[in-house]
Amino acid sequence: MHGFPRAVAAVVALLALSAPARADRWIASWTGSAQGPYPTGNATAQPELGFAFPSPERGARDQTFRLIVRPDVWGGQTRIRLSNVFGTRPVTFDDVFVGLQQSGAAIVEGTNAAVQFGGKTSVTIPVGESVVSDPVTLGFVRPSAAALLRGRKLAVSFHVAGESGPMTWHAKALTTSYLTTPGDGSKSSEIAETDFPFSTTSWYFLDEVDMSVADRTQLIVAFGDSITDGTGTTINGDDRWPDVLSRRLHARFGDDYVVVNQGIGGNQVAGPPDYSPDKSFAGGPSAISRLDRDVISLPGVAAVIWMEGINDFGAADAAVETVEDGYSKGVARLREHIPGVTIVAATLTSALHSIIVTHGRVEVDAKRKALNEFLRTAKIFDGVIDFDAVTFDAATGEIKPAMQPSSSTGGPGDKLHPNRAGYAAMGNAIALEMITTHK
């Protein structure tokens, strides 16, 4: 999808970048998998959006989005990818800006930079397609500020001209972003929060942010379902297991490795068999069908960590063999299109006795254990991370009691999704040597 445009943009970036330590490649620094048309999906702690989006069929109407994302690494230049993959009509975006978030919807003065597409300030994206922007220089990113920028967030603002129709989105951001009132026009260049009265815990249209980096930097993609997406952990805390892994990598190797999250709440390995805006599913398209867009198309991929399957068993009653076959086909496709990629499987954590009754059944747990045995013994992977081992309570067969209460919305939790403590244990259990070239 990106090959030739990415190559051209990379050349332009090299010519334009004036920093002494010139970057010479692009890498995906943040992702939020496009999973379907709003409101189909499993958002967490979502405010009432009826005032911001009165009609899902009409979508956004002459209004501005200010999406807050956390790049895993910063570079002197950035570019973004806007997606209309699950739309039903062309969408026009204009007045696109990127800036350093101050707090809330406010942007640090002097950092909000305009983004262009093919030298123009607006772009119309056809149905089913996505567009990568031109490179834009981030003047506030300097080597001397690298430590201070780590963990800071980027505000990506854009105006939807007219009506968008059904909006391509990522439901479970676990991060607060901001919206103007319908009909308020373009507010992207404003750095104050005044014109953004509505909040959301989802991302819309934006599914990738790239940064210009040193040639040695490598990308690790966390790929999976809600337990990769982060259900149960803190809102705005960046405490998913991929976040924990990222901090460990940066503490040890600086910016040699970047981690992005391509989890979707409710996602399945093999199902559903068909997916379209008119035939949408809360868990998004199957993992197999989204590999090209969510992994293969990303620049800089060196390793993939794949954890998935509990929804195939709980929601779809799929056979273990069906999920094993999906993994086998997916691994073969990744190896075909990403030469030298490291592919690591992660075992499924327990859902036994979950209040989500489809998933809490004894039959589902038996299938989970059988799939874990396949993941541990199959020769198709380069390694296996045993998330089950670090979260399993032998006395009950459930995830450990301390990992059950929800860190997102409070309460006892659902016995399916770990909380902050659970994700911390998972992220800290990963042997870094398994996914890096530093042996």
Coordinates of C-alpha atoms in Angstrom, one line a residue, residues 21-437:
A21 CA 22.4 13.9 12.9
R22 CA 20.4 13.2 9.7
A23 CA 17.7 10.6 9.9
D24 CA 17.5 8.3 7.0
R25 CA 14.5 6.1 7.3
W26 CA 10.8 6.2 8.3
I27 CA 9.4 4.0 11.0
A28 CA 5.8 3.7 12.4
S29 CA 5.9 5.3 15.8
W30 CA 2.2 5.0 16.7
T31 CA -0.7 3.0 15.3
G32 CA -4.4 2.5 16.1
S33 CA -5.8 -0.2 13.9
A34 CA -8.7 0.8 11.7
Q35 CA -11.3 -1.7 12.8
G36 CA -14.7 -0.6 11.3
P37 CA -17.3 2.1 11.1
Y38 CA -18.3 4.0 14.2
P39 CA -20.0 3.0 16.5
T40 CA -19.3 -0.7 15.9
G41 CA -16.7 -1.7 18.4
N42 CA -15.9 -2.1 22.1
A43 CA -15.0 1.3 23.5
T44 CA -14.0 1.7 27.1
A45 CA -15.3 4.5 29.3
Q46 CA -16.8 6.3 26.3
P47 CA -18.7 9.5 27.0
E48 CA -22.1 10.0 25.5
L49 CA -21.4 11.1 21.9
G50 CA -24.9 11.9 20.7
F51 CA -24.1 15.6 20.8
A52 CA -20.8 15.3 18.9
F53 CA -22.1 12.8 16.4
P54 CA -25.9 13.0 16.3
S55 CA -26.1 10.5 13.4
P56 CA -23.6 7.7 12.8
E57 CA -24.8 7.4 9.3
R58 CA -24.0 11.1 8.6
G59 CA -20.8 10.9 10.7
A60 CA -18.8 14.1 11.4
R61 CA -20.2 17.3 10.0
D62 CA -18.1 20.3 9.4
Q63 CA -16.2 19.7 12.6
T64 CA -12.7 19.3 13.9
F65 CA -11.0 16.4 15.6
R66 CA -8.1 16.7 18.0
L67 CA -6.7 13.2 18.5
I68 CA -4.2 12.6 21.2
V69 CA -1.6 9.9 20.5
R70 CA 1.7 8.9 22.1
P71 CA 4.6 8.4 19.6
D72 CA 6.9 5.7 20.8
V73 CA 9.8 7.6 19.4
W74 CA 10.2 11.2 18.2
G75 CA 11.9 12.3 15.0
G76 CA 12.8 15.6 13.3
Q77 CA 10.0 14.9 10.8
T78 CA 6.7 13.1 10.9
R79 CA 3.9 12.1 8.6
I80 CA 0.5 10.7 9.3
R81 CA -1.9 8.2 7.6
L82 CA -5.6 9.0 7.4
S83 CA -8.0 6.2 6.6
N84 CA -11.4 5.9 5.0
V85 CA -11.1 2.1 4.8
F86 CA -14.5 1.5 6.3
G87 CA -16.3 4.5 4.9
T88 CA -19.1 4.5 2.3
R89 CA -18.4 7.9 0.7
P90 CA -15.3 10.0 0.0
V91 CA -14.2 12.1 2.9
T92 CA -12.5 15.5 2.6
F93 CA -10.0 16.6 5.2
D94 CA -8.4 20.0 5.4
D95 CA -6.4 22.2 7.8
V96 CA -4.5 19.2 9.2
F97 CA -2.0 20.1 12.0
V98 CA 0.3 18.2 14.4
G99 CA 1.6 19.7 17.6
L100 CA 2.8 18.8 21.1
Q101 CA 0.0 18.4 23.6
Q102 CA 0.2 20.6 26.6
S103 CA -2.7 19.0 28.5
G104 CA -6.3 18.3 27.6
A105 CA -7.1 19.8 24.2
A106 CA -4.5 22.5 24.6
I107 CA -1.3 22.5 22.5
V108 CA 2.1 23.9 23.4
E109 CA 2.5 27.3 21.8
G110 CA 4.8 27.3 18.8
T111 CA 4.6 23.6 18.1
N112 CA 1.4 23.3 16.0
A113 CA 2.6 22.7 12.4
A114 CA 0.5 22.4 9.2
V115 CA 0.4 19.1 7.3
Q116 CA 0.0 18.8 3.6
F117 CA -0.9 16.1 1.1
G118 CA 0.9 16.3 -2.2
G119 CA 1.6 19.9 -1.5
K120 CA -2.0 20.8 -0.8
T121 CA -3.8 21.6 2.5
S122 CA -6.7 19.4 1.8
V123 CA -7.2 15.8 0.6
T124 CA -10.2 13.7 -0.4
I125 CA -9.9 10.0 0.4
P126 CA -11.9 7.6 -1.7
V127 CA -14.0 4.8 -0.1
G128 CA -11.8 1.9 1.0
E129 CA -8.5 3.8 0.8
S130 CA -6.0 5.6 3.0
V131 CA -3.5 8.4 2.3
V132 CA -0.1 9.2 3.8
S133 CA 0.8 12.9 4.2
D134 CA 3.8 14.8 3.1
P135 CA 6.6 15.0 5.7
V136 CA 6.3 17.8 8.2
T137 CA 9.2 19.2 10.3
L138 CA 8.8 19.1 14.1
G139 CA 10.8 22.1 15.1
F140 CA 10.6 21.3 18.8
V141 CA 12.3 17.9 18.4
R142 CA 16.0 18.3 19.0
P143 CA 18.6 15.8 20.4
S144 CA 18.9 17.9 23.6
A145 CA 15.1 17.4 24.2
A146 CA 15.0 13.7 23.5
A147 CA 14.7 12.6 27.2
L148 CA 12.0 15.2 27.9
L149 CA 9.9 14.2 24.9
R150 CA 9.7 10.5 25.7
G151 CA 6.2 9.7 26.8
R152 CA 4.8 13.1 25.7
K153 CA 1.8 13.1 23.3
L154 CA 1.2 14.4 19.9
A155 CA -2.1 16.3 19.1
V156 CA -3.2 15.5 15.5
S157 CA -5.9 18.0 14.5
F158 CA -8.0 17.9 11.3
H159 CA -11.2 19.3 9.9
V160 CA -13.8 17.2 8.2
A161 CA -15.3 19.3 5.4
G162 CA -19.0 18.6 4.9
E163 CA -20.3 15.3 6.1
S164 CA -18.1 12.3 6.4
G165 CA -20.6 9.5 6.4
P166 CA -19.7 6.4 8.4
M167 CA -16.4 7.1 10.2
T168 CA -13.5 4.6 10.2
W169 CA -12.4 4.4 13.8
H170 CA -10.5 2.5 16.5
A171 CA -12.9 2.1 19.4
K172 CA -10.7 1.3 22.4
A173 CA -8.1 4.1 22.6
L174 CA -8.0 4.2 26.4
T175 CA -6.8 7.8 25.7
T176 CA -8.9 11.0 25.8
S177 CA -9.2 12.9 22.6
Y178 CA -11.3 16.0 21.7
L179 CA -14.0 17.1 19.3
T180 CA -15.7 20.4 18.3
T181 CA -19.4 20.8 18.0
P182 CA -20.9 19.8 14.6
G183 CA -21.0 22.8 12.2
D184 CA -18.2 24.7 14.0
G185 CA -15.9 24.6 11.1
S186 CA -12.1 24.3 11.2
K187 CA -10.4 24.9 14.5
S188 CA -7.2 22.9 13.8
S189 CA -4.9 25.8 14.0
E190 CA -6.2 27.0 17.4
I191 CA -3.9 25.9 20.2
A192 CA -6.4 26.6 23.0
E193 CA -8.9 24.1 24.2
T194 CA -11.8 26.5 24.1
D195 CA -13.4 25.2 20.9
F196 CA -13.2 21.5 21.8
P197 CA -16.1 20.9 24.3
F198 CA -16.5 17.2 23.7
S199 CA -14.3 14.3 24.6
T200 CA -14.0 10.7 23.4
T201 CA -12.0 7.6 24.3
S202 CA -11.6 6.5 20.7
W203 CA -9.6 7.5 17.6
Y204 CA -11.1 8.3 14.2
F205 CA -9.7 8.2 10.7
L206 CA -6.1 8.4 11.9
D207 CA -4.4 5.0 12.0
E208 CA -0.6 5.6 11.8
V209 CA 2.0 8.2 12.7
D210 CA 5.5 7.8 11.3
M211 CA 8.7 9.4 12.5
S212 CA 12.1 9.9 10.7
V213 CA 14.7 7.9 12.7
A214 CA 18.2 6.6 12.6
D215 CA 18.7 3.7 10.3
R216 CA 19.3 1.2 13.1
T217 CA 15.9 1.7 14.7
Q218 CA 13.6 -1.4 14.4
L219 CA 9.9 -1.8 14.8
I220 CA 8.1 -4.4 17.0
V221 CA 4.4 -4.8 16.4
A222 CA 2.1 -6.1 19.2
F223 CA -0.7 -7.8 17.3
G224 CA -3.9 -9.2 18.9
D225 CA -7.2 -8.6 20.6
S226 CA -8.4 -6.7 23.6
I227 CA -5.7 -8.0 25.9
T228 CA -3.2 -6.3 23.6
D229 CA -5.5 -3.3 23.0
G230 CA -5.5 -2.9 26.8
T231 CA -9.0 -3.5 28.1
G232 CA -8.9 -3.3 31.9
T233 CA -5.9 -1.0 32.4
T234 CA -5.8 2.7 33.2
I235 CA -7.3 5.4 31.0
N236 CA -4.6 7.7 29.8
G237 CA -2.0 5.8 31.8
D238 CA -0.3 4.0 28.9
D239 CA -0.2 0.8 31.0
R240 CA -0.9 -1.9 28.4
W241 CA 1.6 -4.7 28.2
P242 CA 3.1 -3.3 24.9
D243 CA 3.6 0.1 26.8
V244 CA 5.4 -1.7 29.6
L245 CA 7.6 -3.5 27.0
S246 CA 8.3 -0.2 25.3
R247 CA 9.6 1.4 28.4
R248 CA 11.8 -1.5 29.2
L249 CA 13.3 -1.4 25.7
H250 CA 13.9 2.3 25.8
A251 CA 15.5 2.1 29.2
R252 CA 18.0 -0.5 27.9
F253 CA 18.5 0.3 24.3
G254 CA 17.5 4.0 23.9
D255 CA 15.6 4.5 20.6
D256 CA 16.9 1.4 18.9
Y257 CA 13.5 -0.2 19.2
V258 CA 10.0 1.1 18.7
V259 CA 6.8 -0.7 19.8
V260 CA 3.4 -0.1 18.3
N261 CA 0.0 -1.6 19.3
Q262 CA -2.2 -3.2 16.7
G263 CA -4.7 -4.9 19.0
I264 CA -8.5 -4.7 18.5
G265 CA -10.9 -5.4 21.3
G266 CA -13.0 -8.5 20.3
N267 CA -10.7 -9.5 17.4
Q268 CA -10.5 -13.1 16.2
V269 CA -7.8 -14.9 14.4
A270 CA -10.0 -16.6 11.8
G271 CA -13.4 -14.8 11.9
P272 CA -15.6 -13.3 10.8
P273 CA -15.4 -14.8 7.3
D274 CA -16.6 -11.6 5.6
Y275 CA -16.3 -8.0 6.8
S276 CA -17.5 -4.7 5.3
P277 CA -19.1 -1.4 6.4
D278 CA -22.4 -3.0 5.8
K279 CA -21.5 -6.2 7.5
S280 CA -19.4 -5.0 10.4
F281 CA -18.5 -6.8 13.6
A282 CA -17.5 -5.3 17.0
G283 CA -14.2 -7.1 16.9
G284 CA -13.2 -5.8 13.5
P285 CA -12.0 -7.8 10.5
S286 CA -10.1 -11.1 11.3
A287 CA -6.5 -11.0 12.1
I288 CA -5.6 -12.8 9.0
S289 CA -7.5 -10.4 6.7
R290 CA -5.9 -7.3 8.4
L291 CA -2.3 -8.4 8.3
D292 CA -1.5 -6.5 5.2
R293 CA -2.8 -3.1 6.5
D294 CA -1.8 -3.5 10.1
V295 CA 1.6 -5.1 9.9
I296 CA 3.0 -5.6 6.4
S297 CA 2.3 -2.0 5.3
L298 CA 4.1 -0.5 8.3
P299 CA 7.7 0.8 7.6
G300 CA 10.5 -0.7 9.6
V301 CA 8.9 -4.0 10.9
A302 CA 11.5 -6.3 12.4
A303 CA 9.4 -8.3 14.9
V304 CA 5.8 -9.3 15.6
I305 CA 4.3 -10.5 18.9
W306 CA 1.0 -12.2 18.3
M307 CA -1.5 -13.1 21.1
E308 CA -5.0 -14.0 20.0
G309 CA -7.6 -16.7 20.0
I310 CA -9.8 -16.5 23.0
N311 CA -12.6 -14.6 21.1
D312 CA -12.5 -17.3 18.4
F313 CA -13.4 -19.8 21.1
G314 CA -15.7 -17.7 23.3
A315 CA -17.7 -15.7 20.7
A316 CA -17.5 -18.0 17.7
D317 CA -17.1 -21.5 19.2
A318 CA -14.3 -22.1 16.7
A319 CA -12.4 -25.3 16.7
V320 CA -8.9 -25.3 18.0
E321 CA -7.7 -26.5 14.5
T322 CA -9.3 -23.5 12.9
V323 CA -7.3 -21.1 15.0
E324 CA -4.1 -23.1 14.6
D325 CA -4.6 -23.0 10.8
G326 CA -5.1 -19.3 11.0
Y327 CA -1.9 -18.8 12.9
S328 CA 0.0 -21.0 10.4
K329 CA -1.3 -19.1 7.4
G330 CA -0.7 -15.7 9.1
V331 CA 2.9 -16.6 10.0
A332 CA 3.6 -17.8 6.4
R333 CA 2.2 -14.5 5.0
L334 CA 4.3 -12.4 7.3
R335 CA 7.5 -14.3 6.4
E336 CA 6.6 -14.0 2.7
H337 CA 6.3 -10.3 2.8
I338 CA 8.7 -9.2 5.5
P339 CA 12.0 -11.0 4.9
G340 CA 13.9 -11.8 8.2
V341 CA 11.0 -10.9 10.5
T342 CA 11.0 -12.4 14.0
I343 CA 7.6 -13.8 14.9
V344 CA 6.9 -14.6 18.5
A345 CA 3.7 -16.1 19.9
A346 CA 2.3 -15.3 23.3
T347 CA 0.1 -17.8 25.2
L348 CA -3.5 -17.0 26.0
T349 CA -4.3 -16.0 29.6
S350 CA -7.2 -17.6 31.4
A351 CA -10.9 -16.5 31.0
L352 CA -12.3 -19.2 33.2
H353 CA -15.4 -18.1 35.2
S354 CA -15.5 -14.8 33.4
I355 CA -18.7 -12.8 33.8
I356 CA -18.6 -12.6 30.0
V357 CA -20.4 -16.0 29.9
T358 CA -19.4 -16.9 26.4
H359 CA -15.8 -16.8 27.4
G360 CA -15.9 -18.1 30.9
R361 CA -17.0 -21.6 30.0
V362 CA -15.0 -24.7 30.9
E363 CA -15.1 -25.7 27.2
V364 CA -13.4 -22.5 26.2
D365 CA -10.7 -23.0 28.8
A366 CA -10.0 -26.5 27.4
K367 CA -9.6 -25.0 23.9
R368 CA -7.4 -22.2 25.3
K369 CA -5.1 -24.8 26.9
A370 CA -4.9 -26.8 23.7
L371 CA -4.0 -23.7 21.6
N372 CA -1.4 -22.7 24.2
E373 CA 0.2 -26.2 23.7
F374 CA 0.3 -25.6 20.0
L375 CA 1.9 -22.2 20.4
R376 CA 4.5 -23.6 22.8
T377 CA 5.4 -26.5 20.5
A378 CA 4.8 -25.4 16.9
K379 CA 8.0 -24.9 15.0
I380 CA 6.6 -21.9 13.0
F381 CA 7.5 -19.3 15.6
D382 CA 10.9 -17.9 16.6
G383 CA 9.9 -17.9 20.3
V384 CA 7.1 -18.0 22.8
I385 CA 6.2 -15.6 25.6
D386 CA 4.3 -17.5 28.3
F387 CA 1.8 -14.8 29.5
D388 CA -0.4 -17.7 30.9
A389 CA 2.4 -18.7 33.3
V390 CA 2.8 -15.3 34.9
T391 CA -1.0 -14.6 35.3
F392 CA -2.4 -18.0 36.1
D393 CA -3.8 -18.8 39.6
A394 CA -3.4 -22.6 40.1
A395 CA -5.9 -22.6 43.0
T396 CA -8.9 -21.4 40.8
G397 CA -7.8 -21.8 37.2
E398 CA -8.5 -18.1 36.8
I399 CA -6.2 -15.1 36.4
K400 CA -4.6 -14.2 39.7
P401 CA -7.0 -12.4 42.1
A402 CA -4.8 -9.3 42.3
M403 CA -4.9 -9.0 38.5
Q404 CA -8.7 -9.1 38.3
P405 CA -10.1 -5.7 39.6
S406 CA -10.6 -3.3 36.6
S407 CA -8.1 -0.4 36.5
S408 CA -10.2 1.3 33.7
T409 CA -13.7 1.7 35.2
G410 CA -13.3 0.3 38.7
G411 CA -15.1 -2.7 40.2
P412 CA -14.1 -6.3 40.5
G413 CA -13.3 -6.8 36.8
D414 CA -14.6 -9.5 34.4
K415 CA -12.0 -12.3 35.0
L416 CA -11.1 -12.1 31.3
H417 CA -9.0 -8.9 31.0
P418 CA -6.1 -8.3 33.4
N419 CA -5.7 -4.9 35.1
R420 CA -2.7 -2.7 35.4
A421 CA -0.9 -5.2 37.6
G422 CA -1.6 -8.0 35.2
Y423 CA -0.3 -6.1 32.2
A424 CA 2.8 -5.1 34.1
A425 CA 3.5 -8.7 34.9
M426 CA 3.0 -9.6 31.2
G427 CA 5.2 -6.8 29.9
N428 CA 8.0 -7.5 32.4
A429 CA 7.9 -11.3 31.5
I430 CA 9.1 -10.8 28.0
A431 CA 12.8 -11.7 27.4
L432 CA 14.1 -8.8 25.5
E433 CA 16.7 -11.0 23.7
M434 CA 13.8 -12.9 22.1
I435 CA 12.7 -9.8 20.1
T436 CA 15.9 -7.8 19.6
T437 CA 19.1 -8.3 17.8

